Every structure is written in C-alpha cells, then in structure tokens.
Amino acid sequence: MKKAFFTLLTIVIIYSCSSSKKVQSEPMDQLSQADISLTIINPDTLTDYEIKFENGMPVSHTIEKWVRPDVLGFIGDFDRFRIKFTKVEKVAGLLYSVSGVWSWYEDEGFVKNIKGYIYLDSIKLSPSEFEDYDSLIHRTECGIIYATVELNDDFGNAWKGTASYEYDVIEGKYHYSTVYNDSDGYSNNAYKGVMTTKDGEKVCNWGDFRIPGSSKHDIGCGVFSPQGGRGWGNYCMVDEDSILCERDKDWMNMHNVPWQNIDWAYEKVLETIYHKLISKQALTHEDFLALMPQSKNQFWQFWDPAHFSEDGKGRDYYLDEAVMGEMDKGDFEIIEKFLPACWQWSDGGVAEETWEVEYHLWKKYPKQIESIAQKAGYLKMLMGEINTIEPYI
C-alpha cells in the first residue's frame, strides 16, 4: 500500500507542475478545495430535483431524497463481485483514502477488508442543455470527474483502475448527479480496472445502477437485469422482494453463511416469522414447522444474528426463544425435527446453548428425548453430554 501511496503522490506532483492542464485549472482548483467523500464518491442518499413545468417552461421544483442502491460489480467472466466503501476520507487536495469490504462468488463469498486510495485526475465539463433548469435549481457546473483507484486487501489481492463520477455544482456545492436517472442505461460512480490475484489478473468493474463493460450479460432495459448463474442466480428474486431486498443489504454482516450459499426462500421464512415475533404476533404450528432447518446452511441461517431490533437483540434471539419455548411445552414434532439438526451441525457457543436446552428437555421428558436421540443416531452423544453436564447443574 505504501508503494501505491507514493505513486499517487508522484501523480500529484506531476499534475501540479504540468502546464498542459491549465485549461481545466479553475474547476480542478475548486475541486481540490472541496470534500466530495460523502457527496459524490460515497453518498448514503441521493438527491433528485423534481421539476414542475407550465407551458413547457420549468416554474418550480421539489427535492426528493432516496437511498443509494448497493453497488453492482463483476470479476472475470461476470462472476458477481460485491464491494462496499465503509469509509472515505479526504487526505489532501485531490487525494482520498478508502476502506471497505468485498467478496465474490468464486471465493466462497466470505467478506474481506480492503484499503486504498482514490486520486482525482481531471474533469470533463459538460455543456448545459437546460439554462432554465440550471437557473431554477442554481446549477452552475456539471460534468464528469475522472479518478485513479488503487486498493489492496490482506490476502494479496489488489485492484487498479479508473473511476468516473458524474456531478453537478448546485448552490456552490458538489452533488452526485441524478439527471436522467429514470433513463435506460443511467449509471454513475463507474469503476473499470483489474483485480490482481495469485492466479493472475481479472477484469473487475463495478458501478451504481449499471456495471461498465457488462455488455451482453446485462439483459435489462429500464433497469439492470443480469443473466442468472455465477452468483447472480437470485439477484432478480431478491431485488423484487421488499423483505429479501432489505436482508440482502446486510450481506457484509453475514458471518455464519457466505452470501452466495444463502437459501433465499428459507431466508424469507426466517424474516417473516422474525417480524411476527417482534410485533408480538402468535406463531402457528405451521410457522414452527417452516422454521425447522433442513440443511447445514439453513441451520446457520437460523442462528445468524442478521440484524438487531430496537431492544438490541438479534434475529436469532427471537427465533431461538420461540422454538425453545415450543419444545419446552412438549411439542415433540418440533423436538424431533430441531434437536437432530443441533446434534448434527451445531458447534461453539451454539452447541453449548443447545446442550443446556437438551439437558433441560431430557430432565422433563427423558424417555421421549432418548427415543428421538436413538432414532437420530445420537443417543450415545446425548448421554455423554448429560453425564458431563449433570455434576455442574
């Protein structure tokens, strides 16, 4: 990373001494004095100006703010690549430091940390086509900022490429441009470059709304719509479902299951029942049956904190309490489906918790629990754990 930093500093020195850039010196000078880390490079929300027309002339406007979508990206032959800048800070002049997280389909979907730098190279001013519009919202400049991007992680992977940011200067402040955001092909914050791994270089591009260089892989018209596979298989399903779309935004916090292995149909069950529980709705027997994990990945989705409610408790707490309570009441159909999953797949803190529950259930329903363990092939393990736990209870 030091090498990358000095490379960028060299660029700064060369740029400041160059006479060939004098034509754009005024916009670049203004840009160097501004901080666009949260307004253009990495904004949380975007600002749209809705214009009211009368007799073909703009007469007034309203401001609408909306959440910036998750970044879209790919590596190599369109493997899904996920990246999020968690922190962007201005270092000096045109140089910005970046940190964040990333993961991709072929790398098992585990989240890794990245750090690096963005250097703003140049500006291409765009001639305004709407003077009345500019006057109405006080837009004095628009164009594209071009930048050099260098990133690294702790696993030897590195990225180098270019970025382009479409922007407006409105009332003297830099804004992420949302002009034409309802048009086919609209995009912004587009990154193009390569990812260097131990296996060589791979194309790695990403952007907001569209991905540069995705060509035939993007079959959408009004919105981005990828062909399935390579990590994109569930993209459209998730994007069109409000519950799963919210959950998908938490991808970088999924510790128990890599994001590309998530069973999204089961995830919707977990989310739906979790929302029932936090709103104090009673669960039906069918709800409890739907919660029962059928695979290792489902089991760990059940135990993933996912997100936290206002009381500071994760989703797993509510699901755990509900299932444990149902088993404690003597619902042996649930017990027979849930305990074998715990015996087969749990470990760590989850195993410790479930063994305490199983011991409690055994004390209450010894014959039934031993019968379930016998059928599942875990009776010896159960009795061994009981003998270990009992002296301390």
CSV table of C-alpha atoms in Angstrom, one decimal:
chain,number,residue,atom,x,y,z
A,1,MET,CA,0.0,0.0,0.0
A,2,LYS,CA,3.0,2.4,0.6
A,3,LYS,CA,4.0,1.9,-3.0
A,4,ALA,CA,0.5,2.8,-4.1
A,5,PHE,CA,0.5,5.9,-1.9
A,6,PHE,CA,3.8,7.2,-3.2
A,7,THR,CA,2.7,6.5,-6.8
A,8,LEU,CA,-0.3,8.7,-6.2
A,9,LEU,CA,1.8,11.4,-4.5
A,10,THR,CA,4.0,11.4,-7.6
A,11,ILE,CA,0.9,11.9,-9.7
A,12,VAL,CA,0.0,14.9,-7.5
A,13,ILE,CA,3.4,16.5,-8.0
A,14,ILE,CA,3.5,15.8,-11.8
A,15,TYR,CA,0.0,17.2,-12.1
A,16,SER,CA,0.7,20.4,-10.2
A,17,CYS,CA,3.8,21.1,-12.4
A,18,SER,CA,2.0,20.3,-15.7
A,19,SER,CA,1.2,23.2,-18.0
A,20,SER,CA,-1.0,21.1,-20.3
A,21,LYS,CA,-3.8,21.1,-17.8
A,22,LYS,CA,-4.2,24.8,-17.5
A,23,VAL,CA,-7.5,24.8,-19.4
A,24,GLN,CA,-9.1,23.0,-16.6
A,25,SER,CA,-7.1,24.5,-13.7
A,26,GLU,CA,-10.0,26.5,-12.4
A,27,PRO,CA,-12.5,23.6,-12.0
A,28,MET,CA,-9.7,21.4,-10.6
A,29,ASP,CA,-8.6,24.1,-8.2
A,30,GLN,CA,-12.2,24.4,-6.9
A,31,LEU,CA,-12.5,20.6,-6.7
A,32,SER,CA,-9.2,20.4,-4.7
A,33,GLN,CA,-10.7,22.7,-2.1
A,34,ALA,CA,-13.9,20.8,-1.7
A,35,ASP,CA,-14.5,17.5,0.1
A,36,ILE,CA,-16.6,15.2,-2.1
A,37,SER,CA,-16.1,12.0,0.0
A,38,LEU,CA,-19.8,11.8,1.2
A,39,THR,CA,-21.5,13.8,-1.6
A,40,ILE,CA,-20.1,12.2,-4.7
A,41,ILE,CA,-17.7,9.3,-4.0
A,42,ASN,CA,-19.6,7.5,-1.3
A,43,PRO,CA,-23.0,9.1,-0.6
A,44,ASP,CA,-25.6,7.3,1.5
A,45,THR,CA,-28.6,9.2,0.0
A,46,LEU,CA,-29.1,10.7,-3.4
A,47,THR,CA,-30.9,14.0,-4.2
A,48,ASP,CA,-33.3,14.3,-7.1
A,49,TYR,CA,-34.8,17.6,-8.3
A,50,GLU,CA,-38.4,17.1,-9.5
A,51,ILE,CA,-39.3,20.0,-11.8
A,52,LYS,CA,-42.8,21.4,-12.4
A,53,PHE,CA,-43.4,22.7,-15.9
A,54,GLU,CA,-46.1,25.2,-17.1
A,55,ASN,CA,-46.4,25.9,-20.8
A,56,GLY,CA,-43.2,24.0,-21.5
A,57,MET,CA,-41.2,26.1,-19.0
A,58,PRO,CA,-39.8,25.0,-15.6
A,59,VAL,CA,-41.5,27.1,-12.9
A,60,SER,CA,-40.8,25.3,-9.6
A,61,HIS,CA,-39.1,22.3,-8.1
A,62,THR,CA,-39.2,19.9,-5.2
A,63,ILE,CA,-36.4,17.9,-3.7
A,64,GLU,CA,-36.7,14.2,-3.2
A,65,LYS,CA,-34.1,12.1,-1.4
A,66,TRP,CA,-33.7,8.4,-1.8
A,67,VAL,CA,-31.3,5.7,-0.6
A,68,ARG,CA,-28.4,5.0,-2.9
A,69,PRO,CA,-28.6,1.3,-4.1
A,70,ASP,CA,-26.0,-1.3,-3.4
A,71,VAL,CA,-23.1,-1.3,-5.8
A,72,LEU,CA,-23.2,-3.8,-8.7
A,73,GLY,CA,-20.0,-5.5,-9.8
A,74,PHE,CA,-18.4,-8.4,-11.6
A,75,ILE,CA,-15.0,-10.2,-11.8
A,76,GLY,CA,-13.6,-12.0,-14.9
A,77,ASP,CA,-16.4,-13.7,-16.9
A,78,PHE,CA,-19.2,-12.0,-15.0
A,79,ASP,CA,-18.8,-13.6,-11.6
A,80,ARG,CA,-20.8,-11.5,-9.1
A,81,PHE,CA,-18.5,-9.1,-7.1
A,82,ARG,CA,-19.7,-7.3,-4.1
A,83,ILE,CA,-18.0,-4.2,-2.7
A,84,LYS,CA,-18.9,-1.5,-0.2
A,85,PHE,CA,-16.9,1.5,0.8
A,86,THR,CA,-17.5,1.9,4.6
A,87,LYS,CA,-15.2,5.0,4.9
A,88,VAL,CA,-13.9,7.6,2.5
A,89,GLU,CA,-11.9,10.5,3.8
A,90,LYS,CA,-10.1,13.4,2.1
A,91,VAL,CA,-6.4,13.2,2.7
A,92,ALA,CA,-5.3,16.4,1.0
A,93,GLY,CA,-6.2,18.3,-2.2
A,94,LEU,CA,-7.4,15.6,-4.7
A,95,LEU,CA,-6.3,12.6,-2.7
A,96,TYR,CA,-8.8,10.4,-0.8
A,97,SER,CA,-8.3,7.3,1.4
A,98,VAL,CA,-10.8,4.4,1.2
A,99,SER,CA,-11.6,1.5,3.4
A,100,GLY,CA,-14.4,-1.1,3.0
A,101,VAL,CA,-15.3,-4.7,2.4
A,102,TRP,CA,-15.6,-7.0,-0.6
A,103,SER,CA,-16.5,-10.6,-1.6
A,104,TRP,CA,-17.1,-12.6,-4.7
A,105,TYR,CA,-18.8,-15.7,-5.9
A,106,GLU,CA,-15.8,-17.9,-6.7
A,107,ASP,CA,-14.1,-17.0,-3.4
A,108,GLU,CA,-16.8,-18.7,-1.2
A,109,GLY,CA,-18.5,-15.3,-0.5
A,110,PHE,CA,-16.5,-14.6,2.6
A,111,VAL,CA,-16.2,-10.9,3.4
A,112,LYS,CA,-12.7,-9.3,3.4
A,113,ASN,CA,-11.4,-5.9,4.3
A,114,ILE,CA,-10.0,-3.5,1.7
A,115,LYS,CA,-8.0,-0.3,1.9
A,116,GLY,CA,-6.6,2.1,-0.7
A,117,TYR,CA,-6.7,5.5,-2.3
A,118,ILE,CA,-8.6,7.5,-4.9
A,119,TYR,CA,-6.9,10.3,-6.7
A,120,LEU,CA,-9.0,12.8,-8.7
A,121,ASP,CA,-7.2,13.2,-12.1
A,122,SER,CA,-9.3,15.5,-14.2
A,123,ILE,CA,-12.7,17.0,-15.0
A,124,LYS,CA,-14.6,17.0,-18.3
A,125,LEU,CA,-17.1,19.8,-18.2
A,126,SER,CA,-20.5,19.1,-19.8
A,127,PRO,CA,-22.3,21.9,-21.7
A,128,SER,CA,-25.6,22.7,-20.2
A,129,GLU,CA,-28.6,21.9,-22.3
A,130,PHE,CA,-31.2,23.4,-20.0
A,131,GLU,CA,-30.5,27.0,-18.9
A,132,ASP,CA,-33.9,27.5,-17.4
A,133,TYR,CA,-33.4,24.3,-15.4
A,134,ASP,CA,-30.0,25.5,-14.2
A,135,SER,CA,-31.4,28.8,-13.2
A,136,LEU,CA,-34.2,27.2,-11.3
A,137,ILE,CA,-32.1,24.9,-9.1
A,138,HIS,CA,-29.0,27.2,-9.1
A,139,ARG,CA,-26.8,24.7,-11.0
A,140,THR,CA,-23.6,26.5,-12.1
A,141,GLU,CA,-21.5,23.5,-13.3
A,142,CYS,CA,-21.9,19.9,-14.4
A,143,GLY,CA,-19.6,17.3,-15.8
A,144,ILE,CA,-17.6,14.1,-15.1
A,145,ILE,CA,-14.7,13.7,-12.6
A,146,TYR,CA,-12.1,11.1,-13.6
A,147,ALA,CA,-10.0,9.4,-10.9
A,148,THR,CA,-7.3,6.7,-10.4
A,149,VAL,CA,-8.2,4.0,-7.9
A,150,GLU,CA,-5.8,1.6,-6.1
A,151,LEU,CA,-7.0,-0.9,-3.5
A,152,ASN,CA,-5.5,-3.8,-1.6
A,153,ASP,CA,-6.6,-6.4,0.9
A,154,ASP,CA,-4.8,-8.6,3.5
A,155,PHE,CA,-4.9,-11.6,1.2
A,156,GLY,CA,-2.6,-10.3,-1.5
A,157,ASN,CA,-5.4,-9.2,-3.9
A,158,ALA,CA,-5.0,-5.7,-5.5
A,159,TRP,CA,-7.2,-3.5,-7.7
A,160,LYS,CA,-6.1,-0.8,-10.0
A,161,GLY,CA,-8.3,1.1,-12.4
A,162,THR,CA,-10.2,4.3,-13.1
A,163,ALA,CA,-13.4,5.8,-11.9
A,164,SER,CA,-15.8,8.3,-13.3
A,165,TYR,CA,-18.3,10.4,-11.2
A,166,GLU,CA,-21.0,12.4,-12.9
A,167,TYR,CA,-21.6,15.5,-10.8
A,168,ASP,CA,-23.4,18.9,-10.5
A,169,VAL,CA,-22.5,22.0,-8.6
A,170,ILE,CA,-25.7,23.4,-7.1
A,171,GLU,CA,-25.7,26.5,-4.9
A,172,GLY,CA,-21.9,26.2,-4.7
A,173,LYS,CA,-21.9,22.6,-3.5
A,174,TYR,CA,-20.9,19.3,-5.3
A,175,HIS,CA,-23.7,16.8,-5.8
A,176,TYR,CA,-23.9,13.3,-7.2
A,177,SER,CA,-25.7,13.8,-10.5
A,178,THR,CA,-29.2,12.2,-10.7
A,179,VAL,CA,-30.1,13.9,-14.0
A,180,TYR,CA,-31.7,11.3,-16.4
A,181,ASN,CA,-31.8,8.8,-13.5
A,182,ASP,CA,-35.1,7.4,-15.0
A,183,SER,CA,-33.5,6.8,-18.4
A,184,ASP,CA,-32.4,3.5,-19.8
A,185,GLY,CA,-28.7,3.0,-19.2
A,186,TYR,CA,-28.4,5.6,-16.4
A,187,SER,CA,-25.4,4.9,-14.2
A,188,ASN,CA,-22.9,6.8,-12.0
A,189,ASN,CA,-19.8,6.1,-9.9
A,190,ALA,CA,-18.4,3.7,-12.5
A,191,TYR,CA,-15.2,1.8,-11.8
A,192,LYS,CA,-13.2,0.0,-14.5
A,193,GLY,CA,-10.0,-1.9,-13.9
A,194,VAL,CA,-8.3,-5.2,-13.0
A,195,MET,CA,-8.1,-7.3,-9.9
A,196,THR,CA,-4.7,-8.9,-9.4
A,197,THR,CA,-4.7,-12.2,-7.6
A,198,LYS,CA,-2.2,-15.0,-7.0
A,199,ASP,CA,-3.7,-16.6,-10.2
A,200,GLY,CA,-3.2,-13.5,-12.3
A,201,GLU,CA,-5.2,-10.6,-13.5
A,202,LYS,CA,-9.0,-10.5,-13.9
A,203,VAL,CA,-11.2,-7.7,-15.2
A,204,CYS,CA,-13.1,-6.2,-12.2
A,205,ASN,CA,-15.7,-3.5,-12.8
A,206,TRP,CA,-18.5,-2.0,-10.7
A,207,GLY,CA,-20.9,0.9,-10.5
A,208,ASP,CA,-24.2,2.3,-9.4
A,209,PHE,CA,-27.3,1.2,-11.3
A,210,ARG,CA,-25.2,-0.4,-14.2
A,211,ILE,CA,-21.8,-2.1,-14.5
A,212,PRO,CA,-19.4,-0.7,-17.1
A,213,GLY,CA,-18.3,-3.5,-19.5
A,214,SER,CA,-21.2,-5.8,-18.7
A,215,SER,CA,-22.4,-5.7,-22.3
A,216,LYS,CA,-24.3,-8.9,-23.2
A,217,HIS,CA,-24.5,-10.0,-19.6
A,218,ASP,CA,-26.9,-7.1,-18.8
A,219,ILE,CA,-30.2,-8.1,-20.4
A,220,GLY,CA,-32.2,-5.4,-18.7
A,221,CYS,CA,-33.8,-2.4,-20.4
A,222,GLY,CA,-35.1,0.1,-17.9
A,223,VAL,CA,-33.1,-1.4,-15.0
A,224,PHE,CA,-30.1,-3.7,-14.6
A,225,SER,CA,-31.0,-7.3,-15.1
A,226,PRO,CA,-28.2,-9.9,-15.3
A,227,GLN,CA,-28.3,-13.3,-16.7
A,228,GLY,CA,-28.5,-16.0,-14.0
A,229,GLY,CA,-25.7,-18.0,-12.5
A,230,ARG,CA,-22.2,-17.1,-11.3
A,231,GLY,CA,-23.7,-15.5,-8.2
A,232,TRP,CA,-26.5,-13.7,-10.0
A,233,GLY,CA,-29.0,-16.5,-9.8
A,234,ASN,CA,-31.1,-14.9,-7.0
A,235,TYR,CA,-30.5,-11.3,-7.9
A,236,CYS,CA,-33.8,-10.6,-9.6
A,237,MET,CA,-35.8,-12.5,-7.0
A,238,VAL,CA,-34.2,-10.6,-4.1
A,239,ASP,CA,-34.4,-7.3,-5.9
A,240,GLU,CA,-38.2,-7.7,-6.5
A,241,ASP,CA,-39.0,-8.8,-2.9
A,242,SER,CA,-39.0,-6.0,-0.3
A,243,ILE,CA,-38.3,-8.3,2.6
A,244,LEU,CA,-35.3,-10.0,0.9
A,245,CYS,CA,-34.0,-6.8,-0.5
A,246,GLU,CA,-33.7,-5.3,2.9
A,247,ARG,CA,-32.0,-8.5,4.1
A,248,ASP,CA,-29.6,-8.6,1.2
A,249,LYS,CA,-28.3,-5.1,2.2
A,250,ASP,CA,-26.8,-6.8,5.3
A,251,TRP,CA,-24.6,-9.1,3.2
A,252,MET,CA,-21.4,-7.9,4.7
A,253,ASN,CA,-22.6,-8.8,8.2
A,254,MET,CA,-23.5,-12.4,7.3
A,255,HIS,CA,-20.9,-14.3,9.4
A,256,ASN,CA,-22.2,-17.8,9.5
A,257,VAL,CA,-23.1,-18.4,5.9
A,258,PRO,CA,-21.4,-17.0,2.8
A,259,TRP,CA,-23.9,-14.8,0.9
A,260,GLN,CA,-23.9,-16.9,-2.3
A,261,ASN,CA,-24.9,-20.0,-0.3
A,262,ILE,CA,-28.0,-18.4,1.3
A,263,ASP,CA,-31.2,-20.2,0.8
A,264,TRP,CA,-33.4,-17.2,0.0
A,265,ALA,CA,-36.7,-19.0,0.2
A,266,TYR,CA,-35.8,-20.1,3.8
A,267,GLU,CA,-34.4,-16.6,4.5
A,268,LYS,CA,-37.9,-15.2,3.7
A,269,VAL,CA,-39.4,-17.6,6.2
A,270,LEU,CA,-37.0,-16.5,8.9
A,271,GLU,CA,-37.6,-12.8,8.2
A,272,THR,CA,-41.4,-13.2,8.0
A,273,ILE,CA,-41.5,-15.1,11.3
A,274,TYR,CA,-39.0,-12.8,13.0
A,275,HIS,CA,-41.2,-9.8,12.1
A,276,LYS,CA,-44.2,-11.6,13.6
A,277,LEU,CA,-42.3,-12.2,16.8
A,278,ILE,CA,-41.1,-8.6,17.3
A,279,SER,CA,-44.6,-7.4,16.6
A,280,LYS,CA,-45.8,-9.9,19.3
A,281,GLN,CA,-47.9,-12.0,17.0
A,282,ALA,CA,-48.6,-15.6,17.9
A,283,LEU,CA,-47.0,-18.3,15.7
A,284,THR,CA,-48.9,-21.2,14.3
A,285,HIS,CA,-47.8,-24.8,14.3
A,286,GLU,CA,-47.1,-24.4,10.6
A,287,ASP,CA,-44.8,-21.4,11.3
A,288,PHE,CA,-42.7,-23.6,13.7
A,289,LEU,CA,-42.5,-26.4,11.1
A,290,ALA,CA,-41.4,-23.9,8.4
A,291,LEU,CA,-38.6,-22.7,10.8
A,292,MET,CA,-37.0,-26.2,11.0
A,293,PRO,CA,-33.7,-26.2,9.2
A,294,GLN,CA,-33.2,-28.9,6.6
A,295,SER,CA,-29.5,-28.4,5.8
A,296,LYS,CA,-26.3,-27.1,7.4
A,297,ASN,CA,-26.6,-23.7,5.7
A,298,GLN,CA,-30.2,-23.4,6.8
A,299,PHE,CA,-29.2,-24.2,10.3
A,300,TRP,CA,-26.6,-21.4,10.4
A,301,GLN,CA,-29.0,-19.0,8.7
A,302,PHE,CA,-31.4,-19.7,11.7
A,303,TRP,CA,-28.6,-18.8,14.1
A,304,ASP,CA,-27.2,-15.8,12.2
A,305,PRO,CA,-27.9,-12.6,14.1
A,306,ALA,CA,-28.8,-11.0,10.7
A,307,HIS,CA,-29.7,-7.6,12.2
A,308,PHE,CA,-30.8,-6.2,15.6
A,309,SER,CA,-34.1,-4.9,16.7
A,310,GLU,CA,-34.6,-1.8,18.8
A,311,ASP,CA,-34.0,-3.7,22.0
A,312,GLY,CA,-30.5,-4.6,20.8
A,313,LYS,CA,-31.3,-8.3,20.3
A,314,GLY,CA,-30.5,-10.2,17.0
A,315,ARG,CA,-33.0,-12.1,14.9
A,316,ASP,CA,-31.5,-15.4,16.2
A,317,TYR,CA,-32.5,-14.5,19.8
A,318,TYR,CA,-36.2,-14.2,18.9
A,319,LEU,CA,-36.2,-17.4,16.8
A,320,ASP,CA,-34.3,-19.3,19.4
A,321,GLU,CA,-36.6,-18.2,22.2
A,322,ALA,CA,-39.7,-19.1,20.2
A,323,VAL,CA,-38.5,-22.6,19.2
A,324,MET,CA,-37.1,-23.4,22.7
A,325,GLY,CA,-40.4,-22.3,24.2
A,326,GLU,CA,-42.4,-24.5,21.9
A,327,MET,CA,-40.2,-27.5,22.7
A,328,ASP,CA,-40.5,-26.9,26.4
A,329,LYS,CA,-44.3,-27.1,26.1
A,330,GLY,CA,-43.9,-30.7,24.8
A,331,ASP,CA,-44.3,-30.3,21.0
A,332,PHE,CA,-42.5,-33.5,20.1
A,333,GLU,CA,-42.9,-33.0,16.4
A,334,ILE,CA,-40.8,-29.8,16.6
A,335,ILE,CA,-38.3,-31.5,19.1
A,336,GLU,CA,-37.9,-34.4,16.7
A,337,LYS,CA,-37.1,-32.0,13.8
A,338,PHE,CA,-34.9,-29.5,15.7
A,339,LEU,CA,-32.7,-31.5,18.1
A,340,PRO,CA,-31.2,-33.7,15.4
A,341,ALA,CA,-30.2,-30.6,13.4
A,342,CYS,CA,-28.4,-29.3,16.6
A,343,TRP,CA,-26.7,-32.6,17.2
A,344,GLN,CA,-25.5,-32.7,13.6
A,345,TRP,CA,-24.5,-29.1,12.8
A,346,SER,CA,-24.0,-27.0,15.9
A,347,ASP,CA,-20.6,-26.0,17.4
A,348,GLY,CA,-19.1,-23.3,19.5
A,349,GLY,CA,-21.4,-21.2,21.6
A,350,VAL,CA,-24.5,-22.5,19.8
A,351,ALA,CA,-23.6,-26.1,20.8
A,352,GLU,CA,-23.1,-25.0,24.4
A,353,GLU,CA,-26.5,-23.3,24.4
A,354,THR,CA,-28.3,-26.2,22.8
A,355,TRP,CA,-26.8,-28.8,25.1
A,356,GLU,CA,-28.2,-26.9,28.1
A,357,VAL,CA,-31.6,-26.9,26.4
A,358,GLU,CA,-31.4,-30.6,25.5
A,359,TYR,CA,-30.4,-31.4,29.1
A,360,HIS,CA,-33.4,-29.4,30.4
A,361,LEU,CA,-35.7,-31.2,27.9
A,362,TRP,CA,-34.3,-34.6,28.9
A,363,LYS,CA,-34.9,-33.9,32.6
A,364,LYS,CA,-38.5,-33.0,31.7
A,365,TYR,CA,-39.2,-35.7,29.0
A,366,PRO,CA,-36.4,-38.3,29.5
A,367,LYS,CA,-38.0,-41.2,27.6
A,368,GLN,CA,-39.1,-39.1,24.6
A,369,ILE,CA,-35.7,-37.3,24.2
A,370,GLU,CA,-33.8,-40.6,24.5
A,371,SER,CA,-36.1,-42.2,21.9
A,372,ILE,CA,-35.5,-39.2,19.5
A,373,ALA,CA,-31.8,-39.4,20.0
A,374,GLN,CA,-31.8,-43.2,19.4
A,375,LYS,CA,-33.7,-42.8,16.1
A,376,ALA,CA,-31.3,-40.0,15.0
A,377,GLY,CA,-28.2,-42.0,16.0
A,378,TYR,CA,-27.1,-39.6,18.7
A,379,LEU,CA,-28.1,-41.4,21.9
A,380,LYS,CA,-24.5,-42.1,22.9
A,381,MET,CA,-23.5,-38.5,22.4
A,382,LEU,CA,-26.6,-37.3,24.3
A,383,MET,CA,-25.9,-39.5,27.3
A,384,GLY,CA,-22.2,-38.5,27.3
A,385,GLU,CA,-23.1,-34.8,27.4
A,386,ILE,CA,-25.7,-35.4,30.1
A,387,ASN,CA,-23.1,-37.1,32.2
A,388,THR,CA,-20.7,-34.2,31.6
A,389,ILE,CA,-23.2,-31.5,32.4
A,390,GLU,CA,-25.1,-33.1,35.3
A,391,PRO,CA,-22.4,-32.6,38.0
A,392,TYR,CA,-22.4,-28.8,37.3
A,393,ILE,CA,-26.2,-28.3,37.2
